[in-house]
Short mmCIF file of C-alpha atoms and ligand atoms in Angstrom, two decimals:
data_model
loop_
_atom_site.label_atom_id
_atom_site.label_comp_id
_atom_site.label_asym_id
_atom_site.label_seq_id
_atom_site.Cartn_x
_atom_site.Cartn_y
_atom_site.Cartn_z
CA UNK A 242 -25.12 11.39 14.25
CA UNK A 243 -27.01 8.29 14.33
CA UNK A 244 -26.06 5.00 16.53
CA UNK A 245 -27.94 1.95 14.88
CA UNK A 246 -27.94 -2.05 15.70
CA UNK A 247 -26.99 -0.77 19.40
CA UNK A 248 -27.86 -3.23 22.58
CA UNK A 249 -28.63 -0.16 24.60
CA UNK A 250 -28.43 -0.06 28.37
CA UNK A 251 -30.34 3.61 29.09
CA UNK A 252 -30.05 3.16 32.75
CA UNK A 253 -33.57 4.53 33.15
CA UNK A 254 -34.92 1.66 34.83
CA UNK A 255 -32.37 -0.45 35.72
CA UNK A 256 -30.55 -1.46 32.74
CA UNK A 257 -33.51 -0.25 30.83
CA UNK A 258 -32.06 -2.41 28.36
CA UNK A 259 -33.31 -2.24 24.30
CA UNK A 260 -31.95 -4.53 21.96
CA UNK A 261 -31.53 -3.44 18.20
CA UNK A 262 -31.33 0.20 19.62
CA UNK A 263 -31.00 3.24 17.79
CA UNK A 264 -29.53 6.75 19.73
CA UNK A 265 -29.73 10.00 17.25
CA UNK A 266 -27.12 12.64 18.72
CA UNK A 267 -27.60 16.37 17.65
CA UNK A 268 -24.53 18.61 18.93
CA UNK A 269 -23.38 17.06 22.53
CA UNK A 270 -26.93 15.94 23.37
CA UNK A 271 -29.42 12.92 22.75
CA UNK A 272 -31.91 13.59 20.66
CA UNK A 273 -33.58 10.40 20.67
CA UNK A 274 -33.57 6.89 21.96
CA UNK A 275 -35.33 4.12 21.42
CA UNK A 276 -35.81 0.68 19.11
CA UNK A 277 -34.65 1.43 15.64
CA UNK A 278 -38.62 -0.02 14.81
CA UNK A 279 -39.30 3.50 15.70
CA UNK A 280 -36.65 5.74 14.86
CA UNK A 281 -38.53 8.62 13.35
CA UNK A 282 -38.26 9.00 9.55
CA UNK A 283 -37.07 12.61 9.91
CA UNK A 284 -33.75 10.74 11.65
CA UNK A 285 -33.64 8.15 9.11
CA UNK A 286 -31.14 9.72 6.82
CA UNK A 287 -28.42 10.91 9.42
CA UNK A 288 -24.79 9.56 9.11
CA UNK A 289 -24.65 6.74 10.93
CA UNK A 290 -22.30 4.62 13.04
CA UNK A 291 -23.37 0.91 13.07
CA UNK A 292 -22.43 -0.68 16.52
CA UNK A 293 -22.93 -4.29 15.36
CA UNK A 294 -24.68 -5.12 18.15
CA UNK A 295 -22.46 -3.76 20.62
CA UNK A 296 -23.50 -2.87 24.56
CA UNK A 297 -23.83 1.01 24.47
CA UNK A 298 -24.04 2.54 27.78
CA UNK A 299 -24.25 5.87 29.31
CA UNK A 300 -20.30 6.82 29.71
CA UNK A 301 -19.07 6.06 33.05
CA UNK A 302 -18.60 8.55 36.06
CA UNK A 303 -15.85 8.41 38.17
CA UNK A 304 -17.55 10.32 41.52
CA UNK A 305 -14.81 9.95 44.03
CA UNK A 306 -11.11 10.47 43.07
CA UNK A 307 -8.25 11.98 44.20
CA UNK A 308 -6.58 12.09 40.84
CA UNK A 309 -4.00 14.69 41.56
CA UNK A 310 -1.01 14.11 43.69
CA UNK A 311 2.36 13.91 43.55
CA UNK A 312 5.17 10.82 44.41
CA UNK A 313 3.69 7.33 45.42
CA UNK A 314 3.16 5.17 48.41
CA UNK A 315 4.79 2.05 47.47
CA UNK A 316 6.98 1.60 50.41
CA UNK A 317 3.82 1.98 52.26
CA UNK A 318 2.40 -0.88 50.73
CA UNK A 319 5.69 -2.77 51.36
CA UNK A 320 5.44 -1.81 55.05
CA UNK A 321 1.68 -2.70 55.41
CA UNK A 322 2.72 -6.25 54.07
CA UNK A 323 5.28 -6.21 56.63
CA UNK A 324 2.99 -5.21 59.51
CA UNK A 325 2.27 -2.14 59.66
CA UNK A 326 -1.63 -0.75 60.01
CA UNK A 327 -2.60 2.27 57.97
CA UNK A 328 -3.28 4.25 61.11
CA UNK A 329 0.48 3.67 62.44
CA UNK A 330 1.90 4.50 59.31
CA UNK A 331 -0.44 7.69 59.34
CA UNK A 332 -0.02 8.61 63.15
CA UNK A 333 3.56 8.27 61.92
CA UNK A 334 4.43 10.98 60.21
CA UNK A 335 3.56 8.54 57.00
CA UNK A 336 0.10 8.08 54.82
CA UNK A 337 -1.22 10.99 53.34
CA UNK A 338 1.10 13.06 55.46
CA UNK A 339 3.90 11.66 53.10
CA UNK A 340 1.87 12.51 49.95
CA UNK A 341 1.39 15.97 51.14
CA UNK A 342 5.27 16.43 51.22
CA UNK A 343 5.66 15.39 47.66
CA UNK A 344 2.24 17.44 46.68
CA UNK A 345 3.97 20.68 48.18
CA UNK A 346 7.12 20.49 46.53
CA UNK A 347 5.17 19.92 43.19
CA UNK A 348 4.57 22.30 40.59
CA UNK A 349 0.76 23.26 39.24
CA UNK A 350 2.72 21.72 36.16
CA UNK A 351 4.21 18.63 37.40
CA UNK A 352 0.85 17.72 39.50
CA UNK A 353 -0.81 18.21 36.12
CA UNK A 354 1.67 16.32 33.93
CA UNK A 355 1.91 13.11 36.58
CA UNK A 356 -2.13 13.32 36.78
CA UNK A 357 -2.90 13.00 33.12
CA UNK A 358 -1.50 9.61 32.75
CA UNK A 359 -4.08 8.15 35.71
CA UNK A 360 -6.72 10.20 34.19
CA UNK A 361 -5.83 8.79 30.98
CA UNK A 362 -6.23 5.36 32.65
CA UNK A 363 -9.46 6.23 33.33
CA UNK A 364 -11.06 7.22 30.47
CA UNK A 365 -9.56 3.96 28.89
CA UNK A 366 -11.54 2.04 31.17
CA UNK A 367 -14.92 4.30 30.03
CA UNK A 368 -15.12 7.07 32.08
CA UNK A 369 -16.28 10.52 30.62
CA UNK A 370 -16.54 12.43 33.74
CA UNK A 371 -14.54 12.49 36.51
CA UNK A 372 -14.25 13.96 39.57
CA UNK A 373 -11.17 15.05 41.77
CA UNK A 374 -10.68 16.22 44.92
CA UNK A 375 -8.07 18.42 46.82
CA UNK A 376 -6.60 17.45 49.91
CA UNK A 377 -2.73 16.80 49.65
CA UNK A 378 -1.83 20.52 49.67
CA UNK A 379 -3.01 21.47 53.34
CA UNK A 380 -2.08 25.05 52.93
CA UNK A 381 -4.13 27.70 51.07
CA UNK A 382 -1.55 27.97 48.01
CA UNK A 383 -1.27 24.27 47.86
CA UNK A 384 -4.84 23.32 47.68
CA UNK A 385 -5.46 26.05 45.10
CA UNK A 386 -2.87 25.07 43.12
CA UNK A 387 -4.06 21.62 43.32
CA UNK A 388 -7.87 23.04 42.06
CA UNK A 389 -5.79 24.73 39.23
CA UNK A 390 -4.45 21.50 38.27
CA UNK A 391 -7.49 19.35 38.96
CA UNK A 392 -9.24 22.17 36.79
CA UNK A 393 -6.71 22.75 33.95
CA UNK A 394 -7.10 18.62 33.08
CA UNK A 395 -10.16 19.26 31.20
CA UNK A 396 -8.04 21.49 28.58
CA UNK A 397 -5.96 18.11 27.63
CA UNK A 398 -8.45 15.63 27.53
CA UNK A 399 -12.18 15.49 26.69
CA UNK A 400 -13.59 14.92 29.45
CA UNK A 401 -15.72 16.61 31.99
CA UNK A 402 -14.11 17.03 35.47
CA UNK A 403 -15.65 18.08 38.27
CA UNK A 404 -13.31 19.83 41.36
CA UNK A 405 -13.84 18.80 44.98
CA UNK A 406 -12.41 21.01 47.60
CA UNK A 407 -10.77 18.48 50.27
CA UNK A 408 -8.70 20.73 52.42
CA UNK A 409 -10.51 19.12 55.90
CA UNK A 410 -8.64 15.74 54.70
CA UNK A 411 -5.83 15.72 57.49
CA UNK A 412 -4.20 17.79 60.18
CA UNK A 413 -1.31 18.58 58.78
CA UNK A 414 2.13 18.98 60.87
CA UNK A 415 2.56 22.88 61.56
CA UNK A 416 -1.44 22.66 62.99
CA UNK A 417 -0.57 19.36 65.16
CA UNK A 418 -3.21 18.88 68.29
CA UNK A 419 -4.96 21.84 66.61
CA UNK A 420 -7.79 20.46 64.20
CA UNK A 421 -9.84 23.82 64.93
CA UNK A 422 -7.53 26.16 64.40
CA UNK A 423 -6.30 24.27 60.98
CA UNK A 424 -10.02 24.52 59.88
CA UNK A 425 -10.36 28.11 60.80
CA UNK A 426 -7.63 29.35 59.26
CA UNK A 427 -6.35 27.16 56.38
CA UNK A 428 -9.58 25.10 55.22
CA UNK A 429 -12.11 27.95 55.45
CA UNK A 430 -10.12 30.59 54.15
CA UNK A 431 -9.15 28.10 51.07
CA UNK A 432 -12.64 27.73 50.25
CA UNK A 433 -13.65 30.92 50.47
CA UNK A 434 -10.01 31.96 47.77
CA UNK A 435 -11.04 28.87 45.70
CA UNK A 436 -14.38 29.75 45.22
CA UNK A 437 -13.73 33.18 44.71
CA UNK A 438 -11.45 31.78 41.66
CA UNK A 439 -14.61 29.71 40.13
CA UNK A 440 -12.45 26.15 41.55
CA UNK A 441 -15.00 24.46 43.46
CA UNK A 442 -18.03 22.52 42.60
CA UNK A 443 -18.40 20.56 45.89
CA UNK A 444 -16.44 20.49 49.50
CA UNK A 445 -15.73 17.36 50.94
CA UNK A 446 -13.73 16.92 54.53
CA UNK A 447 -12.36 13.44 56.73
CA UNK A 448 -14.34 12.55 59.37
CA UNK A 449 -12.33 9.71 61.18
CA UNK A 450 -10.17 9.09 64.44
CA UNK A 451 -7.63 10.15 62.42
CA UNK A 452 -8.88 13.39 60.92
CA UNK A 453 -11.58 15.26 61.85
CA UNK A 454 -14.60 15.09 64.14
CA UNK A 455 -18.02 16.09 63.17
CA UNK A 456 -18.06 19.38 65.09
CA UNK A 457 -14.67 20.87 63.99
CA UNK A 458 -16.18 20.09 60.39
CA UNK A 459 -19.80 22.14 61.41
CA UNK A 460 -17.99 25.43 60.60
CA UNK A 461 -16.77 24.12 56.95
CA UNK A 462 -20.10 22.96 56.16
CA UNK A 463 -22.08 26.16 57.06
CA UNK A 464 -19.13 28.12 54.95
CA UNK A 465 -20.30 25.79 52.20
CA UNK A 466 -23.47 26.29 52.47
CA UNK A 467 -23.00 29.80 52.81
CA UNK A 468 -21.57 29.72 49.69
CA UNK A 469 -24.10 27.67 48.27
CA UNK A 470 -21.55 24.94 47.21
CA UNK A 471 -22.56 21.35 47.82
CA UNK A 472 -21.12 19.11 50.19
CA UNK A 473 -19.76 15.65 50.92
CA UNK A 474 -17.78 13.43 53.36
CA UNK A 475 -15.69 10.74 53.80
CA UNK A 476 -17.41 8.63 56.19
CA UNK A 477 -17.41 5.64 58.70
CA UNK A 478 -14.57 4.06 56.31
CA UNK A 479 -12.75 3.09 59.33
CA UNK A 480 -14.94 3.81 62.18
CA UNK A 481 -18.13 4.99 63.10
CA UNK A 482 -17.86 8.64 63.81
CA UNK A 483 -21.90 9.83 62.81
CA UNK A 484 -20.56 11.53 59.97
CA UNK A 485 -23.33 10.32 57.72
CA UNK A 486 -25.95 11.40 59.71
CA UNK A 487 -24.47 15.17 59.97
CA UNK A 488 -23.43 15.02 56.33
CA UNK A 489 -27.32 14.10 55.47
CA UNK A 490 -28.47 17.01 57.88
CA UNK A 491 -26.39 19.00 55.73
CA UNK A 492 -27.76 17.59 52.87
CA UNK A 493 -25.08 15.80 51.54
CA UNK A 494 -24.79 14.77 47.81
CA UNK A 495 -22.81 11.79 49.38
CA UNK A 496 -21.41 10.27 52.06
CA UNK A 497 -18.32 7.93 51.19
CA UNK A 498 -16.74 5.14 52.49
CA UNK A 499 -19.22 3.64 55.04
CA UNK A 500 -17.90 0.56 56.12
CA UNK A 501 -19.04 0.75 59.62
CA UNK A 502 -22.23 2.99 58.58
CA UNK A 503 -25.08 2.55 61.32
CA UNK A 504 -28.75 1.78 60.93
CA UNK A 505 -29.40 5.42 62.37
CA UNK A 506 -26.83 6.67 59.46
CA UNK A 507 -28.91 4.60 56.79
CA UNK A 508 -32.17 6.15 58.34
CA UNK A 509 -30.61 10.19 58.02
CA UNK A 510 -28.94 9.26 54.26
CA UNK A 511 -32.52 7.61 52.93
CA UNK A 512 -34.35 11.00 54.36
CA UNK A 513 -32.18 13.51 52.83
CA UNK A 514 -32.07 11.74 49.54
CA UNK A 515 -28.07 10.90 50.50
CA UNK A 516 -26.22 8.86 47.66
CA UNK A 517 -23.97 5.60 48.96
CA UNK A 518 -20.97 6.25 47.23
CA UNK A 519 -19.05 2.18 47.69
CA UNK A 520 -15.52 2.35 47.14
CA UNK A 521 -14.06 -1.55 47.38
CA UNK A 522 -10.70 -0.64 45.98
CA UNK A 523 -9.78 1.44 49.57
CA UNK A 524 -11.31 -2.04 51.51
CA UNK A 525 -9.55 -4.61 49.13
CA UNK A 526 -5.97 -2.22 49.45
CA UNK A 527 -6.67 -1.85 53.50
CA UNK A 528 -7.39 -5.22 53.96
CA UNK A 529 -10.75 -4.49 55.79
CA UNK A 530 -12.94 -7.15 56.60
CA UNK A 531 -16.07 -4.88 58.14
CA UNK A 532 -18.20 -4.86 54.85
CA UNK A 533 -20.66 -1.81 54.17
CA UNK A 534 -24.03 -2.57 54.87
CA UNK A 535 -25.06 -2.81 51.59
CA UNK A 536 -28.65 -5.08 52.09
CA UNK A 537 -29.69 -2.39 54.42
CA UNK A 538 -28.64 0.42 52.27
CA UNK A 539 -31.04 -1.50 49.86
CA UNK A 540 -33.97 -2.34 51.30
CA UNK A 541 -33.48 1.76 53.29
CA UNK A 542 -34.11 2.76 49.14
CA UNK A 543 -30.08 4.85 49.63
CA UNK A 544 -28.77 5.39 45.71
CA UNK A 545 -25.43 3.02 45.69
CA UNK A 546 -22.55 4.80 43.66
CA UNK A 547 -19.85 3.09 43.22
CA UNK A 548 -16.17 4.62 42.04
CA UNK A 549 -12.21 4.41 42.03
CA UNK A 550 -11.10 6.47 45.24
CA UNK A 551 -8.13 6.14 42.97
CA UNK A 552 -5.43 7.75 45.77
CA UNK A 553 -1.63 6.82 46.40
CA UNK A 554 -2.51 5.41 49.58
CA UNK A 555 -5.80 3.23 50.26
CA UNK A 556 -6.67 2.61 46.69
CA UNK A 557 -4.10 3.05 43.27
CA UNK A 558 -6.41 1.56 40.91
CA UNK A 559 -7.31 3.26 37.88
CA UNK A 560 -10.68 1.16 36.32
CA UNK A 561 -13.87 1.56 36.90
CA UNK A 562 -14.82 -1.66 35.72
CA UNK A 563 -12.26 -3.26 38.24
CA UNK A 564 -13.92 -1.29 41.24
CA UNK A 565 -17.83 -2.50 39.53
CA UNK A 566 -16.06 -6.28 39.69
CA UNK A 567 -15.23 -5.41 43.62
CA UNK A 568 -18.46 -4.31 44.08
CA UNK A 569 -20.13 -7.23 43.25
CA UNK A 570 -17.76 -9.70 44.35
CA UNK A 571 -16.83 -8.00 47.94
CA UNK A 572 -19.71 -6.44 48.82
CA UNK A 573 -22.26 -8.23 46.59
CA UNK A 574 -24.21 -5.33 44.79
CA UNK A 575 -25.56 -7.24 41.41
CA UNK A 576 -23.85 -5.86 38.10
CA UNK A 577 -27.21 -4.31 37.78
CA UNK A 578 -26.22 -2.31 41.06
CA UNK A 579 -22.59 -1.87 40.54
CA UNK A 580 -23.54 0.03 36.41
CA UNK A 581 -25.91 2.12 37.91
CA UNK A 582 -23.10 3.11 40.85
CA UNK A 583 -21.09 3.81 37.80
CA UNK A 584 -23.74 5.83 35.65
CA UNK A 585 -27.16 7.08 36.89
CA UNK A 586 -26.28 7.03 40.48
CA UNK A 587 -22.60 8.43 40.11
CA UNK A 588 -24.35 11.66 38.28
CA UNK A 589 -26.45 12.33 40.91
CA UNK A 590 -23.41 11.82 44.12
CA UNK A 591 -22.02 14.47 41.92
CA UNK A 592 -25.09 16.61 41.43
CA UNK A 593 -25.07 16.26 37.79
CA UNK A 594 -28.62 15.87 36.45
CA UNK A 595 -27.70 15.77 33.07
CA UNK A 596 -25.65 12.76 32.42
CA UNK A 597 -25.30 9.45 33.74
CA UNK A 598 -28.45 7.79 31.51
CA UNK A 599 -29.41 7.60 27.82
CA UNK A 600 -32.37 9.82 27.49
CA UNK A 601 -33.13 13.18 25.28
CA UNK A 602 -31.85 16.01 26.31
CA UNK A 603 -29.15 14.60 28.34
CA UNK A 604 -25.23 14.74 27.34
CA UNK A 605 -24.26 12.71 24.65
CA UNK A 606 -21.56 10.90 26.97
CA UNK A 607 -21.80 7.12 26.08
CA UNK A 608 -19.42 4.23 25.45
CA UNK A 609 -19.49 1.47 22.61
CA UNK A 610 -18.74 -1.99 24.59
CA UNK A 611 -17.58 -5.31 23.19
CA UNK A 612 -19.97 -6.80 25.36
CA UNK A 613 -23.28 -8.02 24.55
CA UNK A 614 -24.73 -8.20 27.82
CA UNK A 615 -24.48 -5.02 30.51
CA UNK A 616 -23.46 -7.51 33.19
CA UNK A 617 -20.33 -8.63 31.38
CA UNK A 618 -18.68 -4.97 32.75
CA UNK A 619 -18.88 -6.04 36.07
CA UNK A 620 -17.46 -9.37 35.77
CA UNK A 621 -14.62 -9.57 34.01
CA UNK A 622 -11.61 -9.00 36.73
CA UNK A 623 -9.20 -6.04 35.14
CA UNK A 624 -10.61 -6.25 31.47
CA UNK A 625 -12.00 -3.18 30.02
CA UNK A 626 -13.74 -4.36 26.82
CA UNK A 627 -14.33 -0.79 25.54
CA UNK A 628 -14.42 -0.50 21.72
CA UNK A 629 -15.20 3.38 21.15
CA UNK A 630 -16.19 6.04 23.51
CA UNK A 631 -18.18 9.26 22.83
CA UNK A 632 -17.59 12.80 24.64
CA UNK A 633 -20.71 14.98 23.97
CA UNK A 634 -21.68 13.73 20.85
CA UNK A 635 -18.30 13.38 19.41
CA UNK A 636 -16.67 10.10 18.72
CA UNK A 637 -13.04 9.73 20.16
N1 LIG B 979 -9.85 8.08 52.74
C1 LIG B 979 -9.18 7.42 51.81
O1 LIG B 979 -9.33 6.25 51.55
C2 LIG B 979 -8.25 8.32 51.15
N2 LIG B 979 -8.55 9.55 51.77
C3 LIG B 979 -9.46 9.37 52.69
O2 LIG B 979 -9.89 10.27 53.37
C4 LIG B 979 -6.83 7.89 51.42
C5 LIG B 979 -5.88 8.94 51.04
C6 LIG B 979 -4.45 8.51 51.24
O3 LIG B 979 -4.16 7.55 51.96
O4 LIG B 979 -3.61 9.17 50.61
FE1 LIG B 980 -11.30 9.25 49.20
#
């Protein structure tokens, strides 16, 4: 297949933006990219789809979600507006406590079935890979079954997703005042039955106040690493606990969150090659006014990602482009920033090296925009201008 008249944003350097761009597609890969001045004549004579000048871009990654759940949090956000802090409601019994109630008395069907309309959501707003993480199960059968679900999504629906185990998310009740023993015996042995069953491509834990501290995680990450599974954490989002300096000393793809992310914690993530990932739709939900420091993030050289955190709790938002818009306007990464959070850099918080640009040899994953201009994704508020999307090579 050949793309012609494209205004292509490769996301090589920047936008690495080429107008009257052609993109030749052999099987799910790019073959070639480039002005169609020099689309080689042995490409000439492919079928091709004229984008009329459309924005093509690589097709968005979703690197932080946690897709599958069960119930909603509604009341929550009723309570919140009444007064209530997300810590009370949590320390309460509430907050992802709740969730995991509903999660547990859900079938691997029903989690499936109520996550395919959010994923669904997702895609419509561009995305072509997503990623979703465990975490509202707490028990070993519940956070497999939750894998199985997060897994079996990719049998509906065309895109790639990639499974995040999230068992170290919170204490749950039956383990109360007992963080180490809940990690010893339900989050490690978890990992070690989910990986055995080919579910995980990444572990992920909570460090906060209200979840877990840095050393009861120590033991999860070495597992990980034992296991030679990558690993990433939820970090400073409400308060500084060091967790991105331990996550980069365990080589972290990412550390998440960061709101109240220290200069030492910039230092550790722009050593070990760390990726920001920015998520403004938790912030805007929570009402946070500590802002992540994103200047120093930038001038430390730390890759910003930016995705949904799309959860029944801090952040129900479905669109990529919406969180890109939050990016910029909350925390003030440039559109330039917030595309590559949603592309190049989003590929590489998920350790996926062959996606997230436009560039032979990589996954034909793109999207058809009607935009003109890359920056028009990010600043639109809750608009998803997508006119056609592509899933390795095909056209859906
Ligand atoms: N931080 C978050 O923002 C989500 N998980 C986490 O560790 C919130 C999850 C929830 O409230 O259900
Ligand atoms: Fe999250």
């Amino acid at each position: 297949m050949l793309l012609t008249h494209a205004t292509l944003a490769t996301m090589t350097d920047g936008y690495g933006l080429i107008p009257e761009a052609a993109v030749v597609i052999e099987g799910d890969r790019i073959a070639w990219a480039g002005p169609m001045a020099d689309l080689p004549a042995t490409h000439r004579s492919l079928p091709d789809h004229d984008c009329g000048g459309r924005l093509v871009t690589p097709g968005l990654i979703d690197c932080h979600t946690h897709a599958v759940f069960a119930g909603h949090r509604a009341v929550e956000f009723e309570l919140r507006l009444k007064g209530a802090s997300y810590e009370e409601i949590a320390r309460a019994g509430g907050g992802i406590l709740s969730t995991v109630t509903a999660t547990r008395a859900a079938s691997e069907d029903a989690l499936l079935a109520s996550a395919l309309p959010r994923i669904d959501q997702l895609i419509a707003s561009g995305a072509t890979t997503i990623e979703v993480k465990s975490g509202y199960g707490l028990t070993i059968g519940d956070e497999l079954k939750m894998l199985r679900a997060a897994r079996r999504i990719a049998q509906h629906r065309p895109v790639t997703v990639r499974s995040t185990h999230l068992a170290a998310h919170a204490v749950p009740p039956e383990f109360k005042g007992d963080a180490t023993g809940y990690i010893k015996n339900i989050a490690l042995a978890s990992l070690r039955a989910a990986h055995a069953e080919g579910l995980v491509d990444a572990v992920d834990a909570f460090c906060e106040t209200i979840a877990f501290t840095t050393d009861q995680l120590d033991p999860l990450f070495a597992e990980a690493r034992a296991l030679g599974l990558p690993v990433k954490l939820h970090a400073e989002q409400l308060t500084d606990q060091d967790g991105a300096t331990f996550a980069a000393g365990h080589g972290a793809l990412s550390a998440d969150h960061l709101e109240y992310l220290s200069p030492e914690g910039i230092a550790a993530m722009a050593k070990a090659g760390t990726v920001a990932v920015i998520l403004p739709g938790a912030f805007y939900t929570l009402r946070e006014s500590q802002l992540p420091p994103i200047a120093a993030l930038r001038q430390a050289g730390v890759p910003m990602a930016v995705a949904t955190d799309l959860n029944p709790g801090s952040s129900p938002m479905a669109s990529l482009p919406l969180a890109m818009n939050m990016a910029c306007t909350l925390f003030r990464l440039t559109p330039e920033e917030a595309l590559l959070g949603t592309t190049a850099h989003a590929a590489r918080a998920l350790g996926l090296a062959d996606r997230g640009r436009v560039a032979p040899g990589l996954r034909a994953d793109l999207g058809i925009w009607d935009a003109d201009h890359p920056a028009e994704l990010s600043y639109r508020i809750g608009a998803t201008p997508l006119n056609t999307r592509i899933f390795g090579g095909r056209i859906d």
